[in-house]
GROMACS .gro file of C-alpha atoms in nm:
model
  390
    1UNK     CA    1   4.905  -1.576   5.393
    2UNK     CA    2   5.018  -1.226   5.302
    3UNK     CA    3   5.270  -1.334   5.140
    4UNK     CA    4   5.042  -1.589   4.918
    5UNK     CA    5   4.865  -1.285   4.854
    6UNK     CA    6   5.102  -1.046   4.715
    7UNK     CA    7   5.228  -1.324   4.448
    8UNK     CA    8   4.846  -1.328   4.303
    9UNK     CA    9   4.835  -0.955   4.326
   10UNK     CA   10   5.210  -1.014   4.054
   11UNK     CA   11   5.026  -1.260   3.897
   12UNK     CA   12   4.730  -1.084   3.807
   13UNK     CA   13   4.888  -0.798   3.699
   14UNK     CA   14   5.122  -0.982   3.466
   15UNK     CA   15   4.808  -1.113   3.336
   16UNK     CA   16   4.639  -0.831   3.278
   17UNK     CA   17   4.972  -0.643   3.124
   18UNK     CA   18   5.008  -0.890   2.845
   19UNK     CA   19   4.597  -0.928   2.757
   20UNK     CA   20   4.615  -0.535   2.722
   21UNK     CA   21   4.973  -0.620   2.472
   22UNK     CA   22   4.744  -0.863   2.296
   23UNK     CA   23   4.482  -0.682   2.229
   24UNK     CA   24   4.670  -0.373   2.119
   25UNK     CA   25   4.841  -0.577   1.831
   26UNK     CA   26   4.517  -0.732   1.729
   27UNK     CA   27   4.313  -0.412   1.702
   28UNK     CA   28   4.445  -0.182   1.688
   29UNK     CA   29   4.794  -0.234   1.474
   30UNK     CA   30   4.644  -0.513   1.225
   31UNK     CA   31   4.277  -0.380   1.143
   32UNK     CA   32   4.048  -0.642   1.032
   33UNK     CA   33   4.006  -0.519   0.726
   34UNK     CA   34   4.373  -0.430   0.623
   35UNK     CA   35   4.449  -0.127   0.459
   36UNK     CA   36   4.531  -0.199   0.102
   37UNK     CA   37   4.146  -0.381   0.076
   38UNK     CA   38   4.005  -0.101   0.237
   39UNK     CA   39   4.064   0.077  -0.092
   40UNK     CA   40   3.821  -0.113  -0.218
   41UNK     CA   41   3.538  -0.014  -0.065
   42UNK     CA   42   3.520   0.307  -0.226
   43UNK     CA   43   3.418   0.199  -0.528
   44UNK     CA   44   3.125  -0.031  -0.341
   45UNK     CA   45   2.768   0.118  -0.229
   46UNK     CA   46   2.534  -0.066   0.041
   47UNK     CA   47   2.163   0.080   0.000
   48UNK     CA   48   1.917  -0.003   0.246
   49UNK     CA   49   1.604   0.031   0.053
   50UNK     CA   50   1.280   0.116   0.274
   51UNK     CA   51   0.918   0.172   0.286
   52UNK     CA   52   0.700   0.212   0.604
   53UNK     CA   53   0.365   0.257   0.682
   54UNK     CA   54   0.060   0.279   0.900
   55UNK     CA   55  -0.169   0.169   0.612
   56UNK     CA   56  -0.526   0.166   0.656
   57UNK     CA   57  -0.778  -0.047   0.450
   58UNK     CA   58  -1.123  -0.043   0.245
   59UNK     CA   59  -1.340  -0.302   0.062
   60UNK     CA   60  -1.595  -0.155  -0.106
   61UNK     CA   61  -1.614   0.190   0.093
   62UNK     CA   62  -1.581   0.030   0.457
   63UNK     CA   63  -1.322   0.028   0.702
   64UNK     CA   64  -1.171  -0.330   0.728
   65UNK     CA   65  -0.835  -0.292   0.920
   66UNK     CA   66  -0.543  -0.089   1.014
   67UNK     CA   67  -0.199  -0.170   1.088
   68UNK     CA   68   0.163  -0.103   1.031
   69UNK     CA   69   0.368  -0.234   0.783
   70UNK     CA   70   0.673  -0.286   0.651
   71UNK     CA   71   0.589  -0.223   0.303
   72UNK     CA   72   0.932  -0.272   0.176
   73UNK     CA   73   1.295  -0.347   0.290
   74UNK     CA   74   1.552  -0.433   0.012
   75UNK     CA   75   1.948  -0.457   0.099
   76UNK     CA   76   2.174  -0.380  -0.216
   77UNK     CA   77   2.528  -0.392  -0.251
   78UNK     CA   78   2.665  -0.285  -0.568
   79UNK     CA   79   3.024  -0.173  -0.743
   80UNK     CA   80   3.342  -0.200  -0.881
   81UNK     CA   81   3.609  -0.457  -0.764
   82UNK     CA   82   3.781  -0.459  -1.095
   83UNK     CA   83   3.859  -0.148  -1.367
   84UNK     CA   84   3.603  -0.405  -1.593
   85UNK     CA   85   3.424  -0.558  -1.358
   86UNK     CA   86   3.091  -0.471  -1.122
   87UNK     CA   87   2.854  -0.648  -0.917
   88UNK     CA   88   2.535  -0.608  -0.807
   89UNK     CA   89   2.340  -0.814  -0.500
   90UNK     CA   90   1.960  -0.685  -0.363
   91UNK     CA   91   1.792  -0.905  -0.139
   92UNK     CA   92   1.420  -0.846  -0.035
   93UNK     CA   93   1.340  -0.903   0.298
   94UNK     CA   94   0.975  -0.862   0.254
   95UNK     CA   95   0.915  -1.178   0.042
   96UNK     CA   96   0.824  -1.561   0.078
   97UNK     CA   97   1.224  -1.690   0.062
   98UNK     CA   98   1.135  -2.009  -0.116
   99UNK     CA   99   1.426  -2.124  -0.354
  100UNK     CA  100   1.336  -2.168  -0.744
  101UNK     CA  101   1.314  -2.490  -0.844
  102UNK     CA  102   1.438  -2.396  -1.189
  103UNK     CA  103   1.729  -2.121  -1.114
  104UNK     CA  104   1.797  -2.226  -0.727
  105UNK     CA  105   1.776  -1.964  -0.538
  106UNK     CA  106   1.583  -1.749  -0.365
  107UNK     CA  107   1.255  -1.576  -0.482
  108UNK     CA  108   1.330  -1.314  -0.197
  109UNK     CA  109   1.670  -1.210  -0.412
  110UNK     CA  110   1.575  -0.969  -0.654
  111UNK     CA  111   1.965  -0.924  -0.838
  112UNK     CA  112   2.257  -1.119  -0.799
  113UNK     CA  113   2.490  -1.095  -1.026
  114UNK     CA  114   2.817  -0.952  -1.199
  115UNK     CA  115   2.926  -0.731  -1.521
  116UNK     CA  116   3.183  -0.695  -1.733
  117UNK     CA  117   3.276  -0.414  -1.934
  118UNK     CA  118   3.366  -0.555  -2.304
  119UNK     CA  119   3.434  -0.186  -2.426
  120UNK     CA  120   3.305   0.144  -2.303
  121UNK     CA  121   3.010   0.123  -2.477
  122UNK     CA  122   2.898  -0.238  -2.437
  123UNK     CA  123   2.856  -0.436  -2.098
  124UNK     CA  124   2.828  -0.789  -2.067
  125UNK     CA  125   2.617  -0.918  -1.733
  126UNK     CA  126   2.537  -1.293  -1.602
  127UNK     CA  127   2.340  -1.398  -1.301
  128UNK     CA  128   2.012  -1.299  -1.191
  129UNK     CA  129   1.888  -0.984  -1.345
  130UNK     CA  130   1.559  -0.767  -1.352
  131UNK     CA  131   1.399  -0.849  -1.710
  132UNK     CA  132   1.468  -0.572  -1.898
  133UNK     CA  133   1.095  -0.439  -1.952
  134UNK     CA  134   1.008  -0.158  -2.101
  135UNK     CA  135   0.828   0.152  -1.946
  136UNK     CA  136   0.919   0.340  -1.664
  137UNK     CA  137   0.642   0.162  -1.393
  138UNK     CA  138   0.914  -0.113  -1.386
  139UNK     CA  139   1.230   0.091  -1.422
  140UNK     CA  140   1.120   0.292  -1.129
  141UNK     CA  141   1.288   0.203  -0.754
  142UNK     CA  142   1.077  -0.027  -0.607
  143UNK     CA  143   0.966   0.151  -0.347
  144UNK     CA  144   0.855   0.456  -0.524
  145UNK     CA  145   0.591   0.253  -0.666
  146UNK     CA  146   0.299   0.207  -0.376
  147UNK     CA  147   0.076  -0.036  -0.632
  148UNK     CA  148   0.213  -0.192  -0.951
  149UNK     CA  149  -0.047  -0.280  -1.217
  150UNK     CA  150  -0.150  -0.613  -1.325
  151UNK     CA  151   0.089  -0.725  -1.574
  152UNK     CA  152   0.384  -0.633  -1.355
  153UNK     CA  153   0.203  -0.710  -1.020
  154UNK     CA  154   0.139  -1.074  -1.138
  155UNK     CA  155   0.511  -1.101  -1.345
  156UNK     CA  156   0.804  -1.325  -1.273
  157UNK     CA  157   1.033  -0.993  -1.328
  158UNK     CA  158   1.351  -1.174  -1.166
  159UNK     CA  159   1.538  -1.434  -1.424
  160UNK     CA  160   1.869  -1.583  -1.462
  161UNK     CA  161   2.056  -1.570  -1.784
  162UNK     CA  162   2.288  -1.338  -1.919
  163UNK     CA  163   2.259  -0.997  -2.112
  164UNK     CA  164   2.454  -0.730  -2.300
  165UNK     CA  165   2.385  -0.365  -2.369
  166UNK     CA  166   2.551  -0.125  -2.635
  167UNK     CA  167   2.497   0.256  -2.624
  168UNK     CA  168   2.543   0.317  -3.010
  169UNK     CA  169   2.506   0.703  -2.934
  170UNK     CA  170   2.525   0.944  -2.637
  171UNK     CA  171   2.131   0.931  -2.753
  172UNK     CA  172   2.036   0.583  -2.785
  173UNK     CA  173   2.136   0.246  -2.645
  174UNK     CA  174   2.015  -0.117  -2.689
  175UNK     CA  175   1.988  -0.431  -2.502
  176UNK     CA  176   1.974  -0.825  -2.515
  177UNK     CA  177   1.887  -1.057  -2.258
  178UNK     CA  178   1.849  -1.450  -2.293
  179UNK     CA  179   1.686  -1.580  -1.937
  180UNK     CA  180   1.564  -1.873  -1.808
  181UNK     CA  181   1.151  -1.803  -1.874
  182UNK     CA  182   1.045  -1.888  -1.532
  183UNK     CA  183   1.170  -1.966  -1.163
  184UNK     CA  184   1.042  -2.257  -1.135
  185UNK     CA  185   1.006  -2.618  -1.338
  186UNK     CA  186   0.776  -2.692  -1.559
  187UNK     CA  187   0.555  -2.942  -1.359
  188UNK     CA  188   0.592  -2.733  -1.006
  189UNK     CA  189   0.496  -2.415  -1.158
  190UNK     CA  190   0.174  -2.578  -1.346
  191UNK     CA  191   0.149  -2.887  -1.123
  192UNK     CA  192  -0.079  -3.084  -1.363
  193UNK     CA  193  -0.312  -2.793  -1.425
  194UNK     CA  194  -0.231  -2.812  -1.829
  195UNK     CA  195  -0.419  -3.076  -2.062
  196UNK     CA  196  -0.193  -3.396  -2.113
  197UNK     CA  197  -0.144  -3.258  -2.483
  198UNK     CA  198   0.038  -2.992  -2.351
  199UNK     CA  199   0.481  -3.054  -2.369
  200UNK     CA  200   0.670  -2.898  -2.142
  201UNK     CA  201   0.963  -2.709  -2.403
  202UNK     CA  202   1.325  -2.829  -2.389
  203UNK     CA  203   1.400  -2.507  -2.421
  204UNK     CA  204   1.272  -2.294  -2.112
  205UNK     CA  205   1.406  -1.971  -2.229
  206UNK     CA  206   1.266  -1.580  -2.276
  207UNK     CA  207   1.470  -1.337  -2.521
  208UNK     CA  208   1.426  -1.001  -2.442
  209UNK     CA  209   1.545  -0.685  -2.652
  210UNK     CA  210   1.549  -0.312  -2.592
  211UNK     CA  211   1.603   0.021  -2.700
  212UNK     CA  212   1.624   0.328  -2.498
  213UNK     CA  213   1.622   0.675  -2.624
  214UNK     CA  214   1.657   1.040  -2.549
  215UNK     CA  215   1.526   1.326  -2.743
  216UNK     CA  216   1.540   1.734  -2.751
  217UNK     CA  217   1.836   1.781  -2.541
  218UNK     CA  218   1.705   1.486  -2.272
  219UNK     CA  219   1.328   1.638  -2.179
  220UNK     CA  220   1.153   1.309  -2.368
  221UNK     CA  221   1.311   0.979  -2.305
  222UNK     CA  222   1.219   0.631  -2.458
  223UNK     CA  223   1.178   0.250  -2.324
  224UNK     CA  224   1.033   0.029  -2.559
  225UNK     CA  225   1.111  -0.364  -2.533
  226UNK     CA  226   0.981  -0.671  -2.719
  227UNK     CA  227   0.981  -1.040  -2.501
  228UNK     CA  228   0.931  -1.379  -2.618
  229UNK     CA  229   0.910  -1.648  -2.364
  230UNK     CA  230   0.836  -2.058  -2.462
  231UNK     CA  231   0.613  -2.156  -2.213
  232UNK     CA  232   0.593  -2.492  -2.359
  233UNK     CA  233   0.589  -2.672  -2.700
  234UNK     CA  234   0.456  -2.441  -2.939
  235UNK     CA  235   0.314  -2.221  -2.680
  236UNK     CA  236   0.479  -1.932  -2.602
  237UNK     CA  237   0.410  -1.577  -2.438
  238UNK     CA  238   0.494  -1.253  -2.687
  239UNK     CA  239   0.466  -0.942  -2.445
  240UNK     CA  240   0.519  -0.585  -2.569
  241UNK     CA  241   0.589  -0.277  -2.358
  242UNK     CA  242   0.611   0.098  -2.451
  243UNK     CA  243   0.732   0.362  -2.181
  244UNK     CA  244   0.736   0.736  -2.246
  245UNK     CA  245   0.899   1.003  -2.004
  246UNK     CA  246   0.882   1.407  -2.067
  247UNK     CA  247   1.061   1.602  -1.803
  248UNK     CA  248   1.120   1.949  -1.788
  249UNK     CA  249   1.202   2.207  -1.501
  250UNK     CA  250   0.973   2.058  -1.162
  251UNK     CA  251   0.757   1.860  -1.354
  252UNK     CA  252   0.794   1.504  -1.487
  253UNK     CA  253   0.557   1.267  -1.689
  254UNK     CA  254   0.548   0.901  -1.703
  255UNK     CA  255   0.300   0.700  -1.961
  256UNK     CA  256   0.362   0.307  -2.000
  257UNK     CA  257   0.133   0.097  -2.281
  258UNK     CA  258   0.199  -0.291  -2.204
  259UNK     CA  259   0.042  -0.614  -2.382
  260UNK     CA  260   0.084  -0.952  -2.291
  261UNK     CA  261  -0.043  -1.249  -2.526
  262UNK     CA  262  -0.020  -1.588  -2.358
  263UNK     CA  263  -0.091  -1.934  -2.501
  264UNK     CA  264  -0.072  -2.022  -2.131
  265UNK     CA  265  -0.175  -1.827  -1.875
  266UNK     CA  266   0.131  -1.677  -1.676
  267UNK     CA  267  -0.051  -1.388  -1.498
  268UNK     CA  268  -0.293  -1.692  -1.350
  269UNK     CA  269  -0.572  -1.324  -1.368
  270UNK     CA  270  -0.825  -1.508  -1.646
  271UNK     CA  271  -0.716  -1.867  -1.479
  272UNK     CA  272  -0.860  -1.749  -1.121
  273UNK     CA  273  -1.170  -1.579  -1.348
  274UNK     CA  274  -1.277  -1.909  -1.486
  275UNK     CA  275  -1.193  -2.142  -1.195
  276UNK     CA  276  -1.566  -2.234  -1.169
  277UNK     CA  277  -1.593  -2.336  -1.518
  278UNK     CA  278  -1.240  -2.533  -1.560
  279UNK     CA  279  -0.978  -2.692  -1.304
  280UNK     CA  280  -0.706  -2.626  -1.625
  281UNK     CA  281  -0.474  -2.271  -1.656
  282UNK     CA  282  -0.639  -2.101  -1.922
  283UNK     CA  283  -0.519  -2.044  -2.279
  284UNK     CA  284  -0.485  -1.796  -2.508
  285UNK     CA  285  -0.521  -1.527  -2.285
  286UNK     CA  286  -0.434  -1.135  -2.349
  287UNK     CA  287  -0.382  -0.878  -2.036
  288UNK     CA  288  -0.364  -0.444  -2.209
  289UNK     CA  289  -0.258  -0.222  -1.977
  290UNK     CA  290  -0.232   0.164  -1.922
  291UNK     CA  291  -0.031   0.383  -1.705
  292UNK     CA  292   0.043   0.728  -1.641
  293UNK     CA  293   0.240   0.893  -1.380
  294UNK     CA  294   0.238   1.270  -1.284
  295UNK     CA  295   0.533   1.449  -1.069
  296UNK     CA  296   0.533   1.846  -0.976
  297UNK     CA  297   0.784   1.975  -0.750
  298UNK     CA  298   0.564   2.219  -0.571
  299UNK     CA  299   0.831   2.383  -0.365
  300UNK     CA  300   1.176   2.262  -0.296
  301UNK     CA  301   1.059   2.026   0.025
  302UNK     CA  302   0.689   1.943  -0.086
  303UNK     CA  303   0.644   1.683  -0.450
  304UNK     CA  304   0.278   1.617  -0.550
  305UNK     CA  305   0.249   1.325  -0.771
  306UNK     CA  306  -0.074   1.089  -0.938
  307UNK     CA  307  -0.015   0.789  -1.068
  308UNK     CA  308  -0.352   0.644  -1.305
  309UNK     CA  309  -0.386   0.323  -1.438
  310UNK     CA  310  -0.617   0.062  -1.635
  311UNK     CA  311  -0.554  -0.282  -1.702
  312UNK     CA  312  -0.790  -0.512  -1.898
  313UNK     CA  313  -0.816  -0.909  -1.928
  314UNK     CA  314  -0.930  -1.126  -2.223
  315UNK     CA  315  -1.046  -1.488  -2.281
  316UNK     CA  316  -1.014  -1.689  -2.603
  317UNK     CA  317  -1.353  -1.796  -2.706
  318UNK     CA  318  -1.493  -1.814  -2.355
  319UNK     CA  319  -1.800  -1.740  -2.450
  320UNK     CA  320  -1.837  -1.940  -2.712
  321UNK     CA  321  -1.678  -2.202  -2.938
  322UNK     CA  322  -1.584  -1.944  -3.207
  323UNK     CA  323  -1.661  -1.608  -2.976
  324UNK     CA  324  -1.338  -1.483  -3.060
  325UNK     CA  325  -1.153  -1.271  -2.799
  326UNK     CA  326  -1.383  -1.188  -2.485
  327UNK     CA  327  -1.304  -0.935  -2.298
  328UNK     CA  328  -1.360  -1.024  -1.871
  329UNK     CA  329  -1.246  -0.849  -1.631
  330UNK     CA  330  -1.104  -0.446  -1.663
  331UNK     CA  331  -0.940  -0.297  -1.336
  332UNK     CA  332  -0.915   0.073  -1.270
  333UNK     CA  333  -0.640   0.233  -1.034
  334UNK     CA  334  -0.559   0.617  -0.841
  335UNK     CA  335  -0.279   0.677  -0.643
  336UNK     CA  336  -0.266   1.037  -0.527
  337UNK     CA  337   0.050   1.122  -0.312
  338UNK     CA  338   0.176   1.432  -0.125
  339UNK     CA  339   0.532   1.382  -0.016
  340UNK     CA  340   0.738   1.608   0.236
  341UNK     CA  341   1.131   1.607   0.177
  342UNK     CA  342   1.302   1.741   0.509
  343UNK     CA  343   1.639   1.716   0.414
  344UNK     CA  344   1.901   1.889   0.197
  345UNK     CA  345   2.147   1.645   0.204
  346UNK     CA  346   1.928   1.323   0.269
  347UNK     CA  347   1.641   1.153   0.049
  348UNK     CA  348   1.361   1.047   0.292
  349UNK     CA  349   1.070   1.125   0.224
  350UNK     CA  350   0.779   1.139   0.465
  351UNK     CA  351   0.444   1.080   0.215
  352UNK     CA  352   0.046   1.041   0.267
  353UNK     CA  353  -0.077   0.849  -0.029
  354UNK     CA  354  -0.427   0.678  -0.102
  355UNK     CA  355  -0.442   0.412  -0.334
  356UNK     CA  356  -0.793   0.318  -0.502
  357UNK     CA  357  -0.865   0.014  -0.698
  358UNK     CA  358  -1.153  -0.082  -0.888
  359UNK     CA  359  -1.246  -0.389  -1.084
  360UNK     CA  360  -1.531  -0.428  -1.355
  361UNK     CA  361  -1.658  -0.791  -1.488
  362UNK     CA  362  -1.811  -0.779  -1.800
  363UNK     CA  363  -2.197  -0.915  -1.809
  364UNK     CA  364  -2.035  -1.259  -1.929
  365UNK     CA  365  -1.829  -1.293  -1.606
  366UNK     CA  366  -2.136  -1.135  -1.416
  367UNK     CA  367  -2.439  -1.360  -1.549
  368UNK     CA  368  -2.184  -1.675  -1.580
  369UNK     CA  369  -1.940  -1.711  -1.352
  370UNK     CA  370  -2.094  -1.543  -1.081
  371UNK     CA  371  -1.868  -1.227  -1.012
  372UNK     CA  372  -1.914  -0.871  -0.907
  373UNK     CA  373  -1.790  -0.581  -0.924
  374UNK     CA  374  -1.557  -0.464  -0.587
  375UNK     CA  375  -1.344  -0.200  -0.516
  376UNK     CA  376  -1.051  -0.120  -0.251
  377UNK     CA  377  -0.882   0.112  -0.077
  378UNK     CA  378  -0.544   0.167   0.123
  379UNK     CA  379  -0.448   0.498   0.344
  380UNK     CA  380  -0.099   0.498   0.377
  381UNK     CA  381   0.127   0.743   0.640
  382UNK     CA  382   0.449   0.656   0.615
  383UNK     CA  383   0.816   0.749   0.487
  384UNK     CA  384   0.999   0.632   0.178
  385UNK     CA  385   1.412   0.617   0.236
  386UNK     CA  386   1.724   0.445   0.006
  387UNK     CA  387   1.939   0.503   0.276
  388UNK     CA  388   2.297   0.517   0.164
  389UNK     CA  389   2.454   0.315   0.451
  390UNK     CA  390   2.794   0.330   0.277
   0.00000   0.00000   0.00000
């Protein structure tokens, strides 16, 4: 029996010996990732992109709920892997995942896609992309903006397609994109909501072009775009945007003039207005919009900002046969914020913000369609974070 016993006891130990010889050379001497790829990774950023909350809510002056949230989470990876080629991925984690029907794949993936760098003025990028908008509401980080306004709010801004920039001067650059117009088909995006004279285009796509500028020395900046998206046959959506940005010493000003015509409604805003007149996506619609955005750096840890904005909705002869363009619906928006920064070396920012929304009807929508006026509210306590992961 003893004897049984001190075999097992060799046994064991031989066992034990060679797992800890195994494990050494799979470690430890041949990392996973080996050595000449780890090289890589310094050209490559991951960015976990966050906003959190305890928000509390208001319709019309009275306390509805409170809860918290997480407002937004957004993963990006983006860099180099070749001396003329970059990528860039972001994936939102706080959206319905549902796969376009038109560009397959998911609604929740803001970018995915790669550049290449034709010369050193002039890049060259294909895949899903952020449309190229002008104004700075859009070319703000996502979650620096607690409320977008309508236009944006109610925007596919996530296409497919390609693009190509060209800075022409240290001062001014200009871009072209040519994107699919929409997510989604045709028929699943309108889903027989458009009268039967209505062709779908055979050409679904939006052109987009844009110039950015800088003036005295940097202090005013420039982002002006023109779009054009077919909708359909003969029906197509022109949309205009004009973004402004002075900045000089702590403070920093933001003012954004948008205008969207649409032969068919792609907001859905005037659709959902006259849904008790007409089962059909309203056309010849027009959304203007307003925005301004104030930043002062109070002290080095403390930023006070005020964001302002206005965004009004017209009808094609609603009114009447040959009414012209009726104005329906105008919406009104605050945001004050005070945000604390605790950290040198680290952007998080703890914030208390309050954003206000009100929304007019004109006497038309009032006496006709049987809508009033409202107004909301959302207390936010939270903290805003791109945390460089690596």
């Amino acid at each position: 029996m003893k004897k049984s016993l001190f075999f097992l006891l060799i046994l064991m130990q031989s066992g034990m010996f060679a797992q800890s010889q195994q494990t050494s050379s799979d470690t430890i001497s041949k990392p996973i990732i080996s050595v000449g790829k780890q090289s890589l990774l310094n050209n490559v950023d991951v960015i976990m992109n966050m906003r959190f909350a305890y928000d509390t809510y208001f319709q019309d002056g009275t306390h509805t709920n409170s809860e918290f949230n997480n407002n937004q989470v957004r993963l990006e990876i983006k860099g180099k892997i070749h001396d003329k080629v970059y990528f860039r991925f972001r994936d939102r984690y706080t959206k319905d995942p549902n796969v376009g029907s038109r560009d397959h794949i998911s609604r929740g993936t803001d970018l995915a896609f790669i550049g290449v760098e034709l010369s050193p003025k002039t890049q060259l990028n294909l895949g899903k992309m952020s449309a190229d908008w002008g104004g700075f509401e859009f070319d703000l980080n996502p979650i620096d903006i607690l409320e977008y306004n309508d236009i944006l709010e109610y925007a596919d801004n996530f296409l497919t397609g390609a693009g190509i920039t060209h800075q022409v001067s240290p001062n001014h650059g200009f871009g072209l994109q040519v994107l699919n117009s929409r997510t989604q088909n045709f028929e699943d995006l309108y889903n027989g909501t458009l009268p039967e004279h209505i062709e779908k285009s055979k050409m679904h796509l939006a052109y987009i072009g844009t110039w950015r500028g800088s003036f005295f020395d940097g202090k005013l900046e420039t982002l002006y775009s023109y779009s054009y998206f077919q909708e359909a046959k003969n029906k197509a959506m022109n949309y205009y945007a004009l973004g402004h940005k002075y900045q000089n010493n702590n403070l920093t000003l933001m003012y954004d003039f948008k205008y969207s015509h649409e032969a068919i409604d792609r907001k859905g805003i005037v659709t959902g207005l006259l849904e008790s007149q007409s089962d059909y996506t309203a056309q010849s619609v027009s959304y203007m919009e307003n925005w301004l955005r104030m930043e002062y750096l109070v002290a080095p840890k403390v930023n006070l900002s005020m964001t302002l904005m206005a965004s009004n909705a017209y009808g094609k002869d609603v009114k009447a046969d040959n009414s012209g363009t009726d104005l329906l619906r105008t919406s009104y928006g605050f945001i004050p914020s005070v945000q604390y920064l605790p950290f040198k070396d680290m952007n998080i920012r703890f914030f208390v913000s309050y954003v206000g929304r009100y929304y007019n009807y004109s006497s038309y929508a009032k006496d006709n369609l049987g809508l009033e006026n409202y107004n909301t509210g959302r207390l936010s306590v939270g903290f805003i974070a791109p945390l460089l992961i690596l």
